[in-house]
Structures are given as C-alpha cells and as structure tokens.
Amino acid sequence: TPILDGKFTSYSDARLDLYRKTQQKVPAITGQVIPERVFSPWEYQAFILDPMYEAMEEYDPDRLLCYEWLNSRGAIARFDRSSIEIRLMDNQECVLADIAILSFFVELLTALVSQKWCTLEQQMAFSEERLAVLLDQTILQGELALFQDKEYLALFGLEAETAITAQNFCQYLSKATQSPFMPEEIYLALQNILKYGSLSTRIMKSLASQPSREDIQKVYRKLAECLATNTLFIPSL
C-alpha cells in the first residue's frame, strides 16, 4: 500500500519500507533483506543463522526463538520443508492477480536456472549489496524506478541497455519468458498489471494527491469487491 494513517507515504511499497526496519534492535535478523550469497546448508548455518542466533542472545537467553523462521530476509530457506519462502511479494487485490505474478516469477526463475541469459557462476558472483540498491529503488518508486546497473541488465540479455525502468524491464522479461502453457486468463491479467502498473500505482491513480477518508474508503471497498469477484483493480483513466 502507498497509504498509511489516511495519507500517502513517500513510498510505493510502504509495507516493505516498514518490513526492512522492523528489526532495528537486531539487524542480523533482516540483514539487507536481500539474502547473502550462500550456496550450501552449512554456509547458510554459518553465515546467516548462527550470527543471527548470537545477536539474539541478549533478548533470548533461553534460545526459544533460535529457529530458521526467525530469519526475516526477503527470501529464507526452510530446510524443515525443503523450500524457499519468498517474503518480498505482496498480496494483490485478488487471487487472479496473485497467480499471474507467481506464474511470471516461475517462468523467470526457470529461465535463470536454465541459464538462458547468463551462467550460474555469473549469477552467484553478483553481490547482494547491488541487489539491495535496486530493491530500495523499487520500494520507493515502484515500477518507475530506473535501473542503471549495466552488469545487472547484462545478466538478463540487455547488454546494450544503459538504463531501463522497472516497468519496461518486467515487460521485457515477460516477453522473453512467455510460456505457451500459461492459461490465457492468467496471461491477460499479467499483461494488464504490466501495462497499468503495480497495485500501489493503481491505488494512487484512483485518488487525489490529498485524499479524504471517504475517498480512501471508497477505493478500498472497490478492492474488497475485486477480491470477492476475482477481478483486477484498474481505475478509470
């Protein structure tokens, strides 16, 4: 949401802005939100979990919280489930939108794992600090964030690009990873999201710069209707 306490924040994603600040007493719990580069269970234990548990000793001497779920990075390994839990992704206005975005990321991850644009070694070498810069940009500006890290863009086959907005970047990735097996309803929903912008942007476009409480309530009632009817929220242009 771009709205807190009845007014616009300066962030496209106010939830993620708060998320990265919730563990200020124990910064090791969230790190930079972007996970460190670790590539085995023992490295994960040594470089993420153990330092986090040590930092918690002052507040949790009995180690009641010393489990992998304490980790609040944007993606965390859940060894008890043999899975990776992605916490950066926001819920959308309806299940259709959620599935459309998830489908997009499945295709994108498939392309990365198959080394469509770059090698595994190149992916492993890219630092979390540089990814954290891009995350901060998108938390603030959403799809209007301008990506100017040439090496990052080259990892996705954009060697000739010097700058690209997050929106155009995602549109490019959608075309480059389009699956013939994606159901048409999901594909059309994804294209509408890429065209009209993030849910945050669509909420902002539907309100005046200083919206009244009644105006905000009206928009969020529409969002509730979208959830009930499983339809995208696209404000009148």
mmCIF file of C-alpha atoms in Angstrom:
data_model
loop_
_atom_site.group_PDB
_atom_site.id
_atom_site.type_symbol
_atom_site.label_atom_id
_atom_site.label_comp_id
_atom_site.label_asym_id
_atom_site.label_seq_id
_atom_site.Cartn_x
_atom_site.Cartn_y
_atom_site.Cartn_z
ATOM 1 C CA THR A 1 0.000 0.000 0.000
ATOM 2 C CA PRO A 2 1.130 3.560 -0.644
ATOM 3 C CA ILE A 3 -1.166 4.818 2.151
ATOM 4 C CA LEU A 4 -0.665 4.877 5.910
ATOM 5 C CA ASP A 5 -2.685 6.778 8.519
ATOM 6 C CA GLY A 6 -5.026 8.163 5.899
ATOM 7 C CA LYS A 7 -2.430 9.788 3.661
ATOM 8 C CA PHE A 8 0.126 8.921 1.008
ATOM 9 C CA THR A 9 3.552 7.925 2.182
ATOM 10 C CA SER A 10 6.597 8.733 0.088
ATOM 11 C CA TYR A 11 6.962 5.044 -0.755
ATOM 12 C CA SER A 12 5.379 2.991 -3.477
ATOM 13 C CA ASP A 13 5.566 -0.003 -1.145
ATOM 14 C CA ALA A 14 5.108 1.214 2.422
ATOM 15 C CA ARG A 15 4.848 -2.367 3.704
ATOM 16 C CA LEU A 16 8.328 -3.273 2.512
ATOM 17 C CA ASP A 17 9.730 0.009 3.819
ATOM 18 C CA LEU A 18 8.438 -0.917 7.271
ATOM 19 C CA TYR A 19 9.467 -4.548 6.837
ATOM 20 C CA ARG A 20 13.133 -3.679 6.419
ATOM 21 C CA LYS A 21 13.016 -1.521 9.586
ATOM 22 C CA THR A 22 11.183 -3.851 11.964
ATOM 23 C CA GLN A 23 14.310 -5.487 13.420
ATOM 24 C CA GLN A 24 16.406 -2.413 14.170
ATOM 25 C CA LYS A 25 17.437 -3.757 17.597
ATOM 26 C CA VAL A 26 18.780 -6.933 15.990
ATOM 27 C CA PRO A 27 19.765 -6.050 12.402
ATOM 28 C CA ALA A 28 21.108 -9.569 11.808
ATOM 29 C CA ILE A 29 17.510 -10.829 11.597
ATOM 30 C CA THR A 30 16.797 -8.979 8.333
ATOM 31 C CA GLY A 31 20.274 -8.184 7.058
ATOM 32 C CA GLN A 32 19.879 -6.147 3.874
ATOM 33 C CA VAL A 33 16.607 -8.010 3.161
ATOM 34 C CA ILE A 34 18.342 -9.374 0.058
ATOM 35 C CA PRO A 35 19.937 -12.632 1.310
ATOM 36 C CA GLU A 36 23.683 -13.082 1.461
ATOM 37 C CA ARG A 37 25.372 -15.200 -1.178
ATOM 38 C CA VAL A 38 25.487 -18.639 0.416
ATOM 39 C CA PHE A 39 25.276 -21.818 -1.611
ATOM 40 C CA SER A 40 25.090 -24.738 0.799
ATOM 41 C CA PRO A 41 23.249 -25.624 4.039
ATOM 42 C CA TRP A 42 26.420 -25.348 6.122
ATOM 43 C CA GLU A 43 27.204 -21.888 4.692
ATOM 44 C CA TYR A 44 23.644 -20.821 5.459
ATOM 45 C CA GLN A 45 24.063 -22.028 9.030
ATOM 46 C CA ALA A 46 27.496 -20.424 9.441
ATOM 47 C CA PHE A 47 26.898 -17.059 7.764
ATOM 48 C CA ILE A 48 23.196 -16.375 8.374
ATOM 49 C CA LEU A 49 21.648 -18.482 11.135
ATOM 50 C CA ASP A 50 24.481 -18.656 13.696
ATOM 51 C CA PRO A 51 25.268 -14.891 13.642
ATOM 52 C CA MET A 52 21.544 -14.193 13.955
ATOM 53 C CA TYR A 53 21.188 -16.510 16.959
ATOM 54 C CA GLU A 54 24.249 -14.971 18.619
ATOM 55 C CA ALA A 55 22.824 -11.480 18.138
ATOM 56 C CA MET A 56 19.578 -12.621 19.794
ATOM 57 C CA GLU A 57 21.222 -13.886 22.998
ATOM 58 C CA GLU A 58 20.748 -10.555 24.795
ATOM 59 C CA TYR A 59 16.991 -10.737 24.223
ATOM 60 C CA ASP A 60 16.513 -14.516 24.127
ATOM 61 C CA PRO A 61 18.986 -16.162 26.531
ATOM 62 C CA ASP A 62 16.999 -19.406 26.522
ATOM 63 C CA ARG A 63 17.189 -19.536 22.694
ATOM 64 C CA LEU A 64 13.461 -20.022 22.364
ATOM 65 C CA LEU A 65 13.473 -18.167 19.032
ATOM 66 C CA CYS A 66 16.560 -19.769 17.541
ATOM 67 C CA TYR A 67 14.924 -21.442 14.576
ATOM 68 C CA GLU A 68 15.268 -20.786 10.852
ATOM 69 C CA TRP A 69 11.898 -18.989 10.734
ATOM 70 C CA LEU A 70 13.387 -16.158 12.826
ATOM 71 C CA ASN A 71 15.224 -15.065 9.686
ATOM 72 C CA SER A 72 13.343 -12.131 8.133
ATOM 73 C CA ARG A 73 15.226 -11.675 4.889
ATOM 74 C CA GLY A 74 13.204 -11.308 1.708
ATOM 75 C CA ALA A 75 13.757 -14.967 0.854
ATOM 76 C CA ILE A 76 14.526 -17.557 3.510
ATOM 77 C CA ALA A 77 15.498 -21.205 3.314
ATOM 78 C CA ARG A 78 13.080 -23.516 5.105
ATOM 79 C CA PHE A 79 15.110 -26.669 5.493
ATOM 80 C CA ASP A 80 12.301 -28.249 7.529
ATOM 81 C CA ARG A 81 10.130 -28.002 4.398
ATOM 82 C CA SER A 82 12.812 -28.289 1.698
ATOM 83 C CA SER A 83 11.592 -24.983 0.279
ATOM 84 C CA ILE A 84 12.391 -21.293 -0.078
ATOM 85 C CA GLU A 85 9.915 -18.841 1.416
ATOM 86 C CA ILE A 86 9.662 -15.565 -0.503
ATOM 87 C CA ARG A 87 8.608 -12.689 1.737
ATOM 88 C CA LEU A 88 9.125 -9.778 -0.636
ATOM 89 C CA MET A 89 5.983 -10.484 -2.626
ATOM 90 C CA ASP A 90 2.895 -8.532 -1.612
ATOM 91 C CA ASN A 91 -0.634 -9.878 -1.702
ATOM 92 C CA GLN A 92 -2.617 -8.411 -4.577
ATOM 93 C CA GLU A 93 -6.261 -7.416 -4.923
ATOM 94 C CA CYS A 94 -7.462 -10.851 -5.987
ATOM 95 C CA VAL A 95 -6.319 -14.424 -6.446
ATOM 96 C CA LEU A 96 -6.101 -13.965 -10.230
ATOM 97 C CA ALA A 97 -3.520 -11.194 -9.778
ATOM 98 C CA ASP A 98 -1.580 -13.282 -7.255
ATOM 99 C CA ILE A 99 -1.448 -16.257 -9.619
ATOM 100 C CA ALA A 100 -0.477 -14.064 -12.581
ATOM 101 C CA ILE A 101 2.511 -12.630 -10.705
ATOM 102 C CA LEU A 102 3.501 -16.026 -9.327
ATOM 103 C CA SER A 103 3.325 -17.526 -12.817
ATOM 104 C CA PHE A 104 5.590 -14.758 -14.104
ATOM 105 C CA PHE A 105 8.168 -15.471 -11.411
ATOM 106 C CA VAL A 106 8.039 -19.210 -12.031
ATOM 107 C CA GLU A 107 8.872 -18.597 -15.699
ATOM 108 C CA LEU A 108 11.605 -16.111 -14.761
ATOM 109 C CA LEU A 109 13.190 -18.483 -12.249
ATOM 110 C CA THR A 110 13.019 -21.295 -14.791
ATOM 111 C CA ALA A 111 14.905 -19.120 -17.280
ATOM 112 C CA LEU A 112 17.569 -18.218 -14.709
ATOM 113 C CA VAL A 113 18.041 -21.805 -13.561
ATOM 114 C CA SER A 114 18.358 -22.955 -17.182
ATOM 115 C CA GLN A 115 20.991 -20.196 -17.675
ATOM 116 C CA LYS A 116 19.034 -18.592 -20.507
ATOM 117 C CA TRP A 117 20.973 -15.313 -20.385
ATOM 118 C CA CYS A 118 23.993 -15.935 -18.150
ATOM 119 C CA THR A 119 25.853 -18.714 -16.389
ATOM 120 C CA LEU A 120 25.232 -19.914 -12.856
ATOM 121 C CA GLU A 121 28.690 -18.613 -11.931
ATOM 122 C CA GLN A 122 27.756 -15.120 -13.119
ATOM 123 C CA GLN A 123 24.573 -15.213 -11.057
ATOM 124 C CA MET A 124 26.466 -16.393 -7.984
ATOM 125 C CA ALA A 125 29.061 -13.636 -8.354
ATOM 126 C CA PHE A 126 26.585 -10.745 -8.309
ATOM 127 C CA SER A 127 26.636 -9.116 -4.870
ATOM 128 C CA GLU A 128 23.653 -8.694 -2.565
ATOM 129 C CA GLU A 129 24.709 -5.089 -1.925
ATOM 130 C CA ARG A 130 23.994 -4.171 -5.552
ATOM 131 C CA LEU A 131 20.681 -6.008 -5.479
ATOM 132 C CA ALA A 132 19.761 -4.167 -2.282
ATOM 133 C CA VAL A 133 20.214 -0.860 -4.110
ATOM 134 C CA LEU A 134 17.699 -1.960 -6.740
ATOM 135 C CA LEU A 135 15.293 -3.129 -4.046
ATOM 136 C CA ASP A 136 15.487 0.234 -2.279
ATOM 137 C CA GLN A 137 14.737 1.998 -5.563
ATOM 138 C CA THR A 138 11.636 -0.079 -6.242
ATOM 139 C CA ILE A 139 10.347 0.220 -2.664
ATOM 140 C CA LEU A 140 10.459 3.974 -3.161
ATOM 141 C CA GLN A 141 9.403 4.345 -6.794
ATOM 142 C CA GLY A 142 7.786 1.059 -7.774
ATOM 143 C CA GLU A 143 7.807 0.371 -11.487
ATOM 144 C CA LEU A 144 9.110 3.887 -12.185
ATOM 145 C CA ALA A 145 12.474 3.055 -10.624
ATOM 146 C CA LEU A 146 15.299 3.460 -13.124
ATOM 147 C CA PHE A 147 17.762 0.580 -13.283
ATOM 148 C CA GLN A 148 21.214 1.759 -14.376
ATOM 149 C CA ASP A 149 23.451 -1.106 -13.262
ATOM 150 C CA LYS A 150 24.796 -2.255 -16.652
ATOM 151 C CA GLU A 151 26.187 -5.524 -15.288
ATOM 152 C CA TYR A 152 22.829 -6.404 -13.769
ATOM 153 C CA LEU A 153 20.977 -5.687 -17.013
ATOM 154 C CA ALA A 154 23.525 -7.752 -18.938
ATOM 155 C CA LEU A 155 22.670 -10.754 -16.767
ATOM 156 C CA PHE A 156 19.257 -10.721 -18.454
ATOM 157 C CA GLY A 157 20.484 -10.278 -22.007
ATOM 158 C CA LEU A 158 20.308 -6.472 -22.051
ATOM 159 C CA GLU A 159 23.976 -5.776 -22.752
ATOM 160 C CA ALA A 160 23.164 -2.780 -24.941
ATOM 161 C CA GLU A 161 20.938 -1.094 -22.344
ATOM 162 C CA THR A 162 22.334 1.651 -20.117
ATOM 163 C CA ALA A 163 19.097 2.344 -18.234
ATOM 164 C CA ILE A 164 15.575 0.954 -18.131
ATOM 165 C CA THR A 165 12.564 1.480 -15.881
ATOM 166 C CA ALA A 166 11.454 -1.405 -13.694
ATOM 167 C CA GLN A 167 8.181 -1.495 -15.635
ATOM 168 C CA ASN A 168 9.877 -1.803 -19.030
ATOM 169 C CA PHE A 169 12.289 -4.327 -17.565
ATOM 170 C CA CYS A 170 9.415 -6.537 -16.384
ATOM 171 C CA GLN A 171 7.637 -6.161 -19.722
ATOM 172 C CA TYR A 172 10.804 -7.336 -21.461
ATOM 173 C CA LEU A 173 11.182 -10.282 -19.088
ATOM 174 C CA SER A 174 7.551 -11.268 -19.609
ATOM 175 C CA LYS A 175 8.023 -11.452 -23.383
ATOM 176 C CA ALA A 176 11.356 -13.252 -23.068
ATOM 177 C CA THR A 177 9.964 -15.948 -20.767
ATOM 178 C CA GLN A 178 6.424 -16.270 -22.116
ATOM 179 C CA SER A 179 5.216 -19.856 -21.822
ATOM 180 C CA PRO A 180 2.789 -21.349 -24.350
ATOM 181 C CA PHE A 181 1.275 -23.298 -21.473
ATOM 182 C CA MET A 182 0.215 -20.248 -19.443
ATOM 183 C CA PRO A 183 -3.621 -20.075 -19.368
ATOM 184 C CA GLU A 184 -4.972 -17.133 -21.343
ATOM 185 C CA GLU A 185 -6.797 -15.644 -18.347
ATOM 186 C CA ILE A 186 -3.593 -15.542 -16.325
ATOM 187 C CA TYR A 187 -1.571 -14.197 -19.262
ATOM 188 C CA LEU A 188 -4.051 -11.345 -19.855
ATOM 189 C CA ALA A 189 -4.079 -10.484 -16.157
ATOM 190 C CA LEU A 190 -0.289 -10.294 -16.129
ATOM 191 C CA GLN A 191 -0.218 -8.079 -19.212
ATOM 192 C CA ASN A 192 -2.723 -5.692 -17.618
ATOM 193 C CA ILE A 193 -0.588 -5.467 -14.475
ATOM 194 C CA LEU A 194 2.496 -4.748 -16.576
ATOM 195 C CA LYS A 195 0.574 -2.171 -18.591
ATOM 196 C CA TYR A 196 -1.274 -0.283 -15.847
ATOM 197 C CA GLY A 197 1.358 -0.613 -13.149
ATOM 198 C CA SER A 198 1.627 -2.065 -9.679
ATOM 199 C CA LEU A 199 -1.392 -2.175 -7.405
ATOM 200 C CA SER A 200 0.175 0.673 -5.433
ATOM 201 C CA THR A 201 0.331 2.821 -8.571
ATOM 202 C CA ARG A 202 -3.240 1.957 -9.485
ATOM 203 C CA ILE A 203 -4.413 2.930 -5.999
ATOM 204 C CA MET A 204 -2.573 6.258 -6.236
ATOM 205 C CA LYS A 205 -4.034 6.971 -9.677
ATOM 206 C CA SER A 206 -7.539 6.454 -8.328
ATOM 207 C CA LEU A 207 -7.135 9.108 -5.603
ATOM 208 C CA ALA A 208 -6.360 12.803 -5.391
ATOM 209 C CA SER A 209 -2.987 13.870 -4.013
ATOM 210 C CA GLN A 210 -4.590 14.594 -0.633
ATOM 211 C CA PRO A 211 -7.470 12.134 -0.459
ATOM 212 C CA SER A 212 -10.223 12.357 2.104
ATOM 213 C CA ARG A 213 -11.010 9.480 4.433
ATOM 214 C CA GLU A 214 -14.202 8.862 2.472
ATOM 215 C CA ASP A 215 -12.334 8.685 -0.827
ATOM 216 C CA ILE A 216 -9.869 6.165 0.599
ATOM 217 C CA GLN A 217 -12.712 4.059 1.974
ATOM 218 C CA LYS A 218 -14.412 4.108 -1.421
ATOM 219 C CA VAL A 219 -11.298 2.811 -3.176
ATOM 220 C CA TYR A 220 -10.722 0.078 -0.623
ATOM 221 C CA ARG A 221 -14.340 -1.026 -0.897
ATOM 222 C CA LYS A 222 -13.657 -1.462 -4.607
ATOM 223 C CA LEU A 223 -10.580 -3.512 -3.707
ATOM 224 C CA ALA A 224 -12.751 -5.685 -1.474
ATOM 225 C CA GLU A 225 -15.117 -6.165 -4.420
ATOM 226 C CA CYS A 226 -12.145 -7.209 -6.574
ATOM 227 C CA LEU A 227 -11.254 -9.857 -4.017
ATOM 228 C CA ALA A 228 -14.839 -11.122 -3.894
ATOM 229 C CA THR A 229 -15.236 -11.228 -7.685
ATOM 230 C CA ASN A 230 -11.639 -12.227 -8.513
ATOM 231 C CA THR A 231 -11.110 -9.283 -10.875
ATOM 232 C CA LEU A 232 -8.252 -6.828 -11.314
ATOM 233 C CA PHE A 233 -8.469 -3.309 -9.956
ATOM 234 C CA ILE A 234 -7.956 -0.947 -12.885
ATOM 235 C CA PRO A 235 -9.007 2.656 -12.157
ATOM 236 C CA SER A 236 -10.620 4.799 -14.832
ATOM 237 C CA LEU A 237 -8.013 6.604 -16.894
#
